[in-house]
Amino acid sequence: MATIILQVPNENLADKVKQACEMLVGVTSVKIQKENCVSPKYDITKTKGFKEAMDDVAQGRVYHAESVDDLFNKILG
């Protein structure tokens, strides 16, 4: 199945474009999605994990490895 997305700048024309698309042979579904219904972009700074990480940085609970070997030694002991 293929999906075609049409952007119509004038919302008043959306219903007419939908009707025209429904008349095309082989079209099984036509949906109208208004621009204000689009979900906002994902903002990682609002997540709990990000806030915890920033708290760790603020409290000094970070480790700066000198090299990859240093990092592995710290992790693996």
mmCIF file with all atom_site columns, C-alpha atoms in Angstrom, residues 41-71:
data_model
loop_
_atom_site.group_PDB
_atom_site.id
_atom_site.type_symbol
_atom_site.label_atom_id
_atom_site.label_alt_id
_atom_site.label_comp_id
_atom_site.label_asym_id
_atom_site.label_entity_id
_atom_site.label_seq_id
_atom_site.pdbx_PDB_ins_code
_atom_site.Cartn_x
_atom_site.Cartn_y
_atom_site.Cartn_z
_atom_site.occupancy
_atom_site.B_iso_or_equiv
_atom_site.pdbx_formal_charge
_atom_site.auth_seq_id
_atom_site.auth_comp_id
_atom_site.auth_asym_id
_atom_site.auth_atom_id
_atom_site.pdbx_PDB_model_num
ATOM 1  C CA . LYS A 1 41 ? 8.066  17.618 18.769 1.00 0.00 ? 41 LYS A CA 1
ATOM 2  C CA . TYR A 1 42 ? 9.587  15.408 21.427 1.00 0.00 ? 42 TYR A CA 1
ATOM 3  C CA . ASP A 1 43 ? 11.510 17.445 24.004 1.00 0.00 ? 43 ASP A CA 1
ATOM 4  C CA . ILE A 1 44 ? 14.039 15.310 25.865 1.00 0.00 ? 44 ILE A CA 1
ATOM 5  C CA . THR A 1 45 ? 14.666 18.081 28.412 1.00 0.00 ? 45 THR A CA 1
ATOM 6  C CA . LYS A 1 46 ? 11.204 17.413 29.881 1.00 0.00 ? 46 LYS A CA 1
ATOM 7  C CA . THR A 1 47 ? 11.948 13.763 30.721 1.00 0.00 ? 47 THR A CA 1
ATOM 8  C CA . LYS A 1 48 ? 12.647 12.426 34.189 1.00 0.00 ? 48 LYS A CA 1
ATOM 9  C CA . GLY A 1 49 ? 15.923 10.831 33.082 1.00 0.00 ? 49 GLY A CA 1
ATOM 10 C CA . PHE A 1 50 ? 17.254 14.100 31.703 1.00 0.00 ? 50 PHE A CA 1
ATOM 11 C CA . LYS A 1 51 ? 16.362 15.953 34.904 1.00 0.00 ? 51 LYS A CA 1
ATOM 12 C CA . GLU A 1 52 ? 18.072 13.260 36.999 1.00 0.00 ? 52 GLU A CA 1
ATOM 13 C CA . ALA A 1 53 ? 21.182 13.470 34.824 1.00 0.00 ? 53 ALA A CA 1
ATOM 14 C CA . MET A 1 54 ? 21.335 17.251 35.183 1.00 0.00 ? 54 MET A CA 1
ATOM 15 C CA . ASP A 1 55 ? 20.936 16.847 38.951 1.00 0.00 ? 55 ASP A CA 1
ATOM 16 C CA . ASP A 1 56 ? 23.886 14.432 38.932 1.00 0.00 ? 56 ASP A CA 1
ATOM 17 C CA . VAL A 1 57 ? 25.980 17.017 37.089 1.00 0.00 ? 57 VAL A CA 1
ATOM 18 C CA . ALA A 1 58 ? 24.951 19.776 39.507 1.00 0.00 ? 58 ALA A CA 1
ATOM 19 C CA . GLN A 1 59 ? 25.818 17.587 42.516 1.00 0.00 ? 59 GLN A CA 1
ATOM 20 C CA . GLY A 1 60 ? 29.172 16.578 41.029 1.00 0.00 ? 60 GLY A CA 1
ATOM 21 C CA . ARG A 1 61 ? 28.243 12.909 40.653 1.00 0.00 ? 61 ARG A CA 1
ATOM 22 C CA . VAL A 1 62 ? 30.092 12.515 37.346 1.00 0.00 ? 62 VAL A CA 1
ATOM 23 C CA . TYR A 1 63 ? 33.284 10.755 36.263 1.00 0.00 ? 63 TYR A CA 1
ATOM 24 C CA . HIS A 1 64 ? 35.561 12.040 33.516 1.00 0.00 ? 64 HIS A CA 1
ATOM 25 C CA . ALA A 1 65 ? 37.617 9.206  32.066 1.00 0.00 ? 65 ALA A CA 1
ATOM 26 C CA . GLU A 1 66 ? 41.100 9.993  30.808 1.00 0.00 ? 66 GLU A CA 1
ATOM 27 C CA . SER A 1 67 ? 40.888 7.314  28.113 1.00 0.00 ? 67 SER A CA 1
ATOM 28 C CA . VAL A 1 68 ? 38.851 4.324  26.975 1.00 0.00 ? 68 VAL A CA 1
ATOM 29 C CA . ASP A 1 69 ? 41.058 2.034  29.044 1.00 0.00 ? 69 ASP A CA 1
ATOM 30 C CA . ASP A 1 70 ? 40.503 4.244  32.101 1.00 0.00 ? 70 ASP A CA 1
ATOM 31 C CA . LEU A 1 71 ? 36.737 4.084  31.527 1.00 0.00 ? 71 LEU A CA 1
#
